[in-house]
Coordinates of N, CA and C in Angstrom, one line a residue:
M31 N -6.3 -7.5 -20.9 CA -5.5 -7.2 -19.7 C -4.0 -7.2 -20.2
P32 N -3.3 -6.1 -20.0 CA -1.9 -6.0 -20.4 C -1.0 -6.9 -19.5
S33 N 0.0 -7.4 -20.2 CA 0.9 -8.3 -19.4 C 2.1 -7.5 -18.9
E34 N 2.3 -6.3 -19.3 CA 3.4 -5.5 -18.9 C 2.9 -4.4 -17.9
P35 N 3.8 -3.9 -17.0 CA 3.4 -2.8 -16.1 C 3.0 -1.6 -17.0
N36 N 2.3 -0.7 -16.4 CA 1.8 0.5 -17.1 C 2.8 1.7 -17.0
N37 N 3.9 1.5 -16.5 CA 4.9 2.6 -16.4 C 4.5 3.7 -15.4
H38 N 3.6 3.4 -14.5 CA 3.2 4.4 -13.6 C 3.0 3.8 -12.2
V39 N 3.7 2.8 -11.9 CA 3.6 2.1 -10.6 C 4.8 2.3 -9.8
T40 N 4.7 2.9 -8.6 CA 5.8 3.1 -7.6 C 5.5 2.4 -6.3
L41 N 6.4 1.6 -5.8 CA 6.3 1.0 -4.5 C 7.3 1.7 -3.6
V42 N 6.7 2.2 -2.5 CA 7.5 2.9 -1.4 C 7.6 1.9 -0.2
L43 N 8.7 1.4 0.1 CA 9.0 0.5 1.2 C 9.7 1.2 2.3
G44 N 9.5 0.7 3.5 CA 10.3 1.2 4.7 C 9.8 0.6 6.0
G45 N 10.5 0.9 7.0 CA 10.1 0.4 8.3 C 9.2 1.4 9.0
A46 N 8.8 1.1 10.2 CA 8.0 2.0 11.0 C 8.6 3.4 11.1
R47 N 7.9 4.4 10.9 CA 8.4 5.8 11.0 C 9.6 6.1 10.1
S48 N 9.6 5.5 9.0 CA 10.8 5.7 8.1 C 10.5 6.9 7.1
G49 N 9.2 7.4 7.1 CA 8.9 8.5 6.2 C 8.2 8.0 4.9
K50 N 7.8 6.7 4.8 CA 7.3 6.1 3.6 C 6.0 6.8 3.2
S51 N 5.1 7.0 4.1 CA 3.8 7.6 3.7 C 4.0 9.0 3.3
K52 N 4.8 9.8 4.0 CA 5.0 11.2 3.6 C 5.7 11.2 2.2
K53 N 6.6 10.3 1.9 CA 7.2 10.3 0.6 C 6.2 9.9 -0.5
A54 N 5.4 8.9 -0.2 CA 4.4 8.5 -1.2 C 3.4 9.7 -1.5
E55 N 3.0 10.4 -0.4 CA 2.1 11.5 -0.6 C 2.8 12.6 -1.5
S56 N 4.0 12.8 -1.3 CA 4.7 13.9 -2.0 C 4.8 13.5 -3.5
L57 N 5.0 12.2 -3.8 CA 5.0 11.7 -5.2 C 3.7 12.0 -5.9
V58 N 2.6 11.7 -5.2 CA 1.3 11.9 -5.8 C 1.0 13.4 -5.9
M59 N 1.4 14.2 -4.9 CA 1.1 15.6 -4.9 C 2.0 16.4 -6.0
A60 N 3.0 15.7 -6.6 CA 3.7 16.3 -7.6 C 3.0 16.3 -9.0
L61 N 1.9 15.6 -8.9 CA 1.0 15.5 -10.1 C -0.2 16.3 -9.9
P62 N -0.9 16.7 -11.0 CA -2.1 17.5 -10.8 C -3.2 16.7 -10.1
P63 N -4.0 17.4 -9.2 CA -5.1 16.8 -8.6 C -6.2 16.5 -9.6
P64 N -7.2 15.7 -9.2 CA -7.5 15.2 -7.9 C -6.7 13.9 -7.6
W65 N -6.5 13.7 -6.3 CA -5.8 12.5 -5.9 C -6.7 11.7 -5.0
I66 N -6.5 10.4 -5.1 CA -7.3 9.5 -4.3 C -6.4 8.7 -3.4
Y67 N -6.8 8.6 -2.1 CA -6.0 7.9 -1.1 C -6.8 6.7 -0.7
V68 N -6.3 5.5 -0.9 CA -7.0 4.3 -0.4 C -6.3 3.9 0.9
A69 N -7.1 4.0 1.9 CA -6.7 3.7 3.3 C -7.1 2.2 3.6
T70 N -6.1 1.4 4.0 CA -6.4 0.0 4.4 C -6.5 -0.2 5.9
A71 N -6.2 0.8 6.7 CA -6.2 0.6 8.1 C -7.6 0.6 8.7
Q72 N -7.7 -0.1 9.8 CA -8.9 -0.1 10.6 C -8.6 0.4 12.0
A73 N -9.4 1.2 12.5 CA -9.2 1.7 13.9 C -9.9 0.9 14.9
F74 N -9.2 0.0 15.6 CA -9.8 -0.8 16.6 C -9.6 -0.2 18.0
D75 N -8.8 0.9 18.1 CA -8.6 1.5 19.4 C -8.4 3.0 19.3
D76 N -8.3 3.7 20.4 CA -8.2 5.2 20.3 C -6.8 5.6 19.7
E77 N -5.8 4.8 20.1 CA -4.4 5.2 19.6 C -4.4 5.1 18.0
M78 N -5.0 4.0 17.5 CA -5.0 3.9 16.0 C -5.9 4.9 15.4
R79 N -7.0 5.3 16.0 CA -7.8 6.4 15.5 C -7.1 7.7 15.4
E80 N -6.2 8.0 16.4 CA -5.4 9.2 16.4 C -4.4 9.1 15.3
R81 N -3.8 8.0 15.1 CA -2.8 7.8 14.0 C -3.5 8.1 12.6
L82 N -4.7 7.5 12.4 CA -5.4 7.7 11.2 C -5.8 9.2 11.0
E83 N -6.2 9.8 12.1 CA -6.6 11.2 12.0 C -5.4 12.1 11.6
A84 N -4.2 11.8 12.2 CA -3.0 12.5 11.8 C -2.7 12.4 10.4
H85 N -2.9 11.2 9.8 CA -2.7 11.0 8.4 C -3.7 11.9 7.6
K86 N -4.9 11.9 8.0 CA -6.0 12.7 7.3 C -5.7 14.2 7.3
E87 N -5.2 14.6 8.5 CA -4.9 16.1 8.6 C -3.8 16.6 7.7
R88 N -2.9 15.6 7.3 CA -1.8 16.0 6.4 C -2.4 16.3 5.0
R89 N -3.5 15.7 4.7 CA -4.1 15.8 3.3 C -5.2 16.9 3.3
D90 N -5.1 17.7 2.2 CA -6.2 18.8 2.1 C -7.3 18.3 1.3
D91 N -8.2 19.2 0.9 CA -9.4 18.8 0.2 C -9.3 18.4 -1.3
R92 N -8.0 18.5 -1.8 CA -7.8 17.9 -3.1 C -7.7 16.4 -3.1
W93 N -7.7 15.8 -1.9 CA -7.6 14.4 -1.8 C -9.0 13.8 -1.5
A94 N -9.4 12.7 -2.2 CA -10.5 12.0 -1.9 C -10.0 10.7 -1.1
T95 N -10.8 10.3 -0.1 CA -10.3 9.1 0.6 C -11.3 8.0 0.4
V96 N -10.8 6.8 0.1 CA -11.5 5.6 0.0 C -11.0 4.6 1.1
E97 N -11.9 4.2 2.0 CA -11.4 3.3 3.1 C -11.8 1.9 2.6
E98 N -10.8 1.1 2.5 CA -11.0 -0.3 2.0 C -10.0 -1.3 2.7
P99 N -10.4 -1.9 3.8 CA -9.5 -2.7 4.5 C -9.3 -4.1 3.9
L100 N -10.2 -4.6 3.0 CA -10.1 -5.9 2.5 C -10.1 -6.0 1.0
D101 N -11.0 -5.4 0.3 CA -11.2 -5.6 -1.2 C -10.3 -4.6 -1.9
L102 N -9.0 -4.7 -1.7 CA -8.1 -3.7 -2.3 C -8.0 -3.8 -3.8
A103 N -8.0 -5.0 -4.3 CA -8.0 -5.2 -5.8 C -9.1 -4.4 -6.5
Q104 N -10.3 -4.5 -5.9 CA -11.5 -3.8 -6.5 C -11.3 -2.3 -6.3
A105 N -10.8 -1.9 -5.2 CA -10.6 -0.4 -5.0 C -9.6 0.1 -6.0
V106 N -8.6 -0.6 -6.3 CA -7.6 -0.2 -7.3 C -8.3 -0.1 -8.7
R107 N -9.1 -1.1 -9.0 CA -9.8 -1.2 -10.3 C -10.8 0.0 -10.4
D108 N -11.5 0.3 -9.3 CA -12.5 1.3 -9.3 C -12.0 2.7 -9.4
N109 N -10.7 2.9 -8.9 CA -10.2 4.3 -8.6 C -9.0 4.7 -9.4
C110 N -8.3 3.8 -10.1 CA -7.1 4.2 -10.8 C -7.4 4.5 -12.2
A111 N -7.8 5.7 -12.5 CA -8.2 6.1 -13.9 C -7.0 6.7 -14.6
D112 N -7.1 6.9 -15.9 CA -6.1 7.4 -16.8 C -5.6 8.8 -16.3
D113 N -6.5 9.6 -15.8 CA -6.1 11.0 -15.5 C -5.9 11.2 -14.1
G114 N -5.8 10.2 -13.3 CA -5.6 10.4 -11.8 C -4.4 9.7 -11.2
A115 N -4.3 10.0 -10.0 CA -3.2 9.4 -9.2 C -3.8 8.8 -7.9
L116 N -3.5 7.5 -7.7 CA -4.0 6.8 -6.6 C -2.9 6.3 -5.7
L117 N -3.1 6.6 -4.4 CA -2.1 6.2 -3.3 C -2.7 5.1 -2.5
V118 N -2.1 4.0 -2.4 CA -2.5 2.9 -1.5 C -1.6 2.9 -0.3
D119 N -2.2 3.1 0.9 CA -1.5 3.1 2.2 C -2.2 2.3 3.2
C120 N -1.8 1.1 3.5 CA -0.6 0.4 3.0 C -0.9 -1.1 2.8
L121 N 0.0 -1.8 2.1 CA -0.2 -3.2 1.8 C 0.0 -4.0 3.1
T122 N 0.8 -3.5 4.1 CA 1.0 -4.3 5.3 C -0.3 -4.4 6.1
L123 N -1.0 -3.3 6.3 CA -2.2 -3.4 7.0 C -3.3 -4.2 6.3
W124 N -3.3 -4.0 4.9 CA -4.2 -4.8 4.1 C -4.0 -6.3 4.3
L125 N -2.7 -6.7 4.2 CA -2.4 -8.1 4.3 C -2.7 -8.7 5.7
S126 N -2.5 -7.9 6.7 CA -2.9 -8.4 8.1 C -4.4 -8.5 8.2
N127 N -5.2 -7.6 7.5 CA -6.6 -7.7 7.5 C -7.1 -8.9 6.8
V128 N -6.4 -9.2 5.7 CA -6.8 -10.4 4.9 C -6.5 -11.7 5.7
M129 N -5.4 -11.7 6.4 CA -5.1 -12.9 7.2 C -6.0 -13.1 8.3
L130 N -6.3 -12.0 9.0 CA -7.2 -12.1 10.2 C -8.6 -12.4 9.8
A131 N -9.0 -12.0 8.6 CA -10.3 -12.3 8.1 C -10.5 -13.8 7.6
G132 N -9.3 -14.5 7.6 CA -9.4 -15.9 7.2 C -9.4 -16.0 5.7
R133 N -9.1 -15.0 4.9 CA -9.2 -15.1 3.5 C -7.9 -15.7 2.9
S134 N -7.9 -16.2 1.7 CA -6.8 -16.8 1.1 C -5.8 -15.7 0.7
V135 N -4.6 -15.7 1.3 CA -3.5 -14.7 1.0 C -3.1 -14.9 -0.5
E136 N -3.0 -16.1 -0.9 CA -2.6 -16.3 -2.3 C -3.6 -15.7 -3.3
W137 N -4.9 -16.1 -3.1 CA -5.9 -15.6 -4.0 C -6.0 -14.1 -4.0
E138 N -6.0 -13.5 -2.8 CA -6.2 -12.0 -2.6 C -4.9 -11.3 -3.2
S139 N -3.8 -11.9 -3.0 CA -2.5 -11.3 -3.6 C -2.5 -11.4 -5.1
D140 N -3.0 -12.5 -5.6 CA -3.1 -12.6 -7.1 C -4.0 -11.6 -7.7
A141 N -5.2 -11.4 -7.0 CA -6.2 -10.5 -7.5 C -5.6 -9.1 -7.5
L142 N -4.9 -8.7 -6.4 CA -4.3 -7.4 -6.3 C -3.2 -7.2 -7.4
L143 N -2.4 -8.2 -7.6 CA -1.3 -8.0 -8.6 C -2.0 -7.8 -10.0
A144 N -3.1 -8.5 -10.3 CA -3.8 -8.4 -11.6 C -4.3 -6.9 -11.7
A145 N -4.9 -6.4 -10.6 CA -5.4 -5.1 -10.6 C -4.3 -4.0 -10.8
I146 N -3.2 -4.2 -10.2 CA -2.1 -3.3 -10.4 C -1.6 -3.3 -11.8
K147 N -1.5 -4.5 -12.4 CA -1.1 -4.6 -13.8 C -2.1 -3.9 -14.7
E148 N -3.4 -3.9 -14.4 CA -4.5 -3.3 -15.2 C -4.6 -1.8 -15.0
A149 N -4.0 -1.3 -13.9 CA -4.2 0.1 -13.5 C -3.8 1.1 -14.7
R150 N -4.6 2.1 -14.9 CA -4.4 3.0 -16.0 C -3.7 4.3 -15.6
G151 N -3.9 4.7 -14.4 CA -3.3 6.0 -13.9 C -2.1 5.7 -13.2
T152 N -1.6 6.7 -12.5 CA -0.5 6.6 -11.6 C -0.9 6.0 -10.3
L153 N -0.1 5.0 -9.9 CA -0.4 4.2 -8.7 C 0.9 4.2 -7.8
V154 N 0.7 4.7 -6.6 CA 1.8 4.7 -5.6 C 1.4 3.8 -4.5
I155 N 2.2 2.9 -4.1 CA 1.8 1.9 -3.1 C 2.8 1.9 -2.0
V156 N 2.3 1.9 -0.8 CA 3.2 2.0 0.4 C 3.1 0.6 1.1
S157 N 4.3 0.1 1.5 CA 4.3 -1.2 2.2 C 5.5 -1.2 3.2
N158 N 5.4 -1.9 4.3 CA 6.5 -2.1 5.2 C 7.5 -3.1 4.8
E159 N 8.7 -2.8 5.0 CA 9.8 -3.8 4.8 C 9.9 -4.5 6.1
V160 N 9.5 -5.8 6.2 CA 9.4 -6.5 7.4 C 10.5 -7.5 7.7
G161 N 11.4 -7.6 6.7 CA 12.4 -8.7 6.8 C 13.7 -8.3 7.4
L162 N 13.8 -7.1 8.0 CA 15.0 -6.7 8.6 C 15.2 -6.9 10.1
G163 N 14.1 -7.4 10.7 CA 14.1 -7.6 12.2 C 14.4 -9.1 12.5
I164 N 14.1 -9.4 13.8 CA 14.4 -10.7 14.3 C 13.3 -11.7 13.8
V165 N 13.5 -12.9 13.9 CA 12.5 -13.9 13.5 C 11.4 -13.9 14.6
P166 N 10.2 -13.7 14.2 CA 9.1 -13.7 15.2 C 9.0 -15.0 16.0
D167 N 8.5 -14.8 17.2 CA 8.4 -16.0 18.1 C 7.2 -16.8 18.0
N168 N 6.2 -16.5 17.1 CA 5.0 -17.3 17.0 C 4.7 -17.5 15.5
K169 N 3.9 -18.6 15.3 CA 3.6 -19.0 14.0 C 2.9 -18.0 13.1
L170 N 1.9 -17.3 13.7 CA 1.1 -16.4 12.9 C 2.0 -15.2 12.5
A171 N 2.8 -14.7 13.4 CA 3.7 -13.6 13.0 C 4.8 -14.0 12.0
R172 N 5.3 -15.3 12.0 CA 6.2 -15.8 11.0 C 5.5 -15.9 9.7
E173 N 4.3 -16.4 9.7 CA 3.5 -16.5 8.4 C 3.2 -15.2 7.8
F174 N 2.9 -14.2 8.7 CA 2.7 -12.8 8.2 C 4.0 -12.3 7.6
R175 N 5.1 -12.4 8.3 CA 6.3 -11.8 7.8 C 6.7 -12.5 6.5
D176 N 6.5 -13.8 6.3 CA 6.8 -14.4 5.1 C 5.9 -14.0 4.0
A177 N 4.6 -13.9 4.2 CA 3.6 -13.5 3.2 C 3.9 -12.0 2.8
Q178 N 4.2 -11.2 3.8 CA 4.5 -9.8 3.4 C 5.7 -9.7 2.6
G179 N 6.8 -10.4 2.9 CA 8.0 -10.4 2.1 C 7.8 -10.8 0.7
L180 N 7.0 -11.9 0.5 CA 6.7 -12.4 -0.8 C 5.8 -11.4 -1.6
L181 N 4.8 -10.8 -0.9 CA 4.0 -9.8 -1.6 C 4.8 -8.6 -2.0
N182 N 5.7 -8.1 -1.2 CA 6.6 -7.0 -1.5 C 7.4 -7.4 -2.8
Q183 N 7.9 -8.6 -2.8 CA 8.7 -9.0 -3.9 C 7.9 -9.0 -5.2
R184 N 6.7 -9.5 -5.1 CA 5.8 -9.6 -6.3 C 5.4 -8.2 -6.8
V185 N 5.1 -7.3 -5.9 CA 4.8 -5.9 -6.3 C 6.0 -5.2 -6.9
A186 N 7.2 -5.4 -6.2 CA 8.4 -4.7 -6.7 C 8.7 -5.2 -8.1
E187 N 8.5 -6.5 -8.4 CA 8.8 -7.0 -9.7 C 8.0 -6.3 -10.8
I188 N 6.8 -6.0 -10.6 CA 6.0 -5.3 -11.6 C 6.0 -3.8 -11.6
A189 N 6.5 -3.3 -10.5 CA 6.5 -1.8 -10.3 C 7.6 -1.2 -11.2
D190 N 7.4 0.0 -11.6 CA 8.4 0.7 -12.4 C 9.5 1.3 -11.6
N191 N 9.1 1.7 -10.4 CA 10.0 2.4 -9.4 C 9.8 1.7 -8.1
V192 N 10.9 1.5 -7.4 CA 10.8 1.0 -6.0 C 11.8 1.9 -5.2
I193 N 11.2 2.5 -4.1 CA 12.0 3.4 -3.2 C 12.0 2.8 -1.8
L194 N 13.1 2.7 -1.2 CA 13.3 2.2 0.2 C 13.5 3.5 1.0
M195 N 12.7 3.7 2.0 CA 12.9 4.8 3.0 C 13.5 4.4 4.2
A196 N 14.5 5.1 4.7 CA 15.2 4.9 6.0 C 15.5 6.3 6.6
A197 N 15.0 6.5 7.8 CA 15.3 7.8 8.5 C 14.9 9.0 7.7
G198 N 13.8 8.8 6.9 CA 13.3 9.9 6.1 C 14.0 10.2 4.8
L199 N 15.0 9.3 4.5 CA 15.7 9.5 3.3 C 15.4 8.4 2.3
P200 N 15.2 8.7 1.0 CA 14.9 7.7 0.0 C 16.1 7.1 -0.6
L201 N 16.0 5.8 -0.8 CA 17.0 5.1 -1.6 C 16.3 4.5 -2.8
T202 N 16.6 4.8 -4.0 CA 16.0 4.3 -5.1 C 16.6 2.9 -5.4
L203 N 15.7 1.9 -5.4 CA 16.1 0.5 -5.7 C 15.9 0.1 -7.1
K204 N 14.9 0.8 -7.7 CA 14.6 0.4 -9.1 C 13.9 1.7 -9.7

């Protein structure tokens, strides 16, 4: 297992509707296909199903989709090959799935970081920047915000590139 990043990891951060998914897709599509999209979202209602469908409609048949709401480390290991590009969208929904499933955030995050470090192909990861708003009014929301902020920091540390999206505009942080 290499201790250094593989020089092909990009983290795309942003708030809701900042353009982060579209930017991440464009980074992957600048490379030759095939492309793999790892979707972490789960559709628990009609509105979320519509959102997921809109994301799918943006992608053509050059994309393969892997739906993985919980075992993201294994999905990265299984799908990030030397000759491919993998897009993970997004860490925020994955982390909320982990917490709601009662899994260990620390253990799951450690496993994911190890998988990212081992990744051989190009890996583009989308995550929400959750630290710019008000302090949440309940314990679970505060725990989530804190865990997401720490996860973003850990991924940014090993990523080669970090892009913050705001109003559809990219700001390169690293």
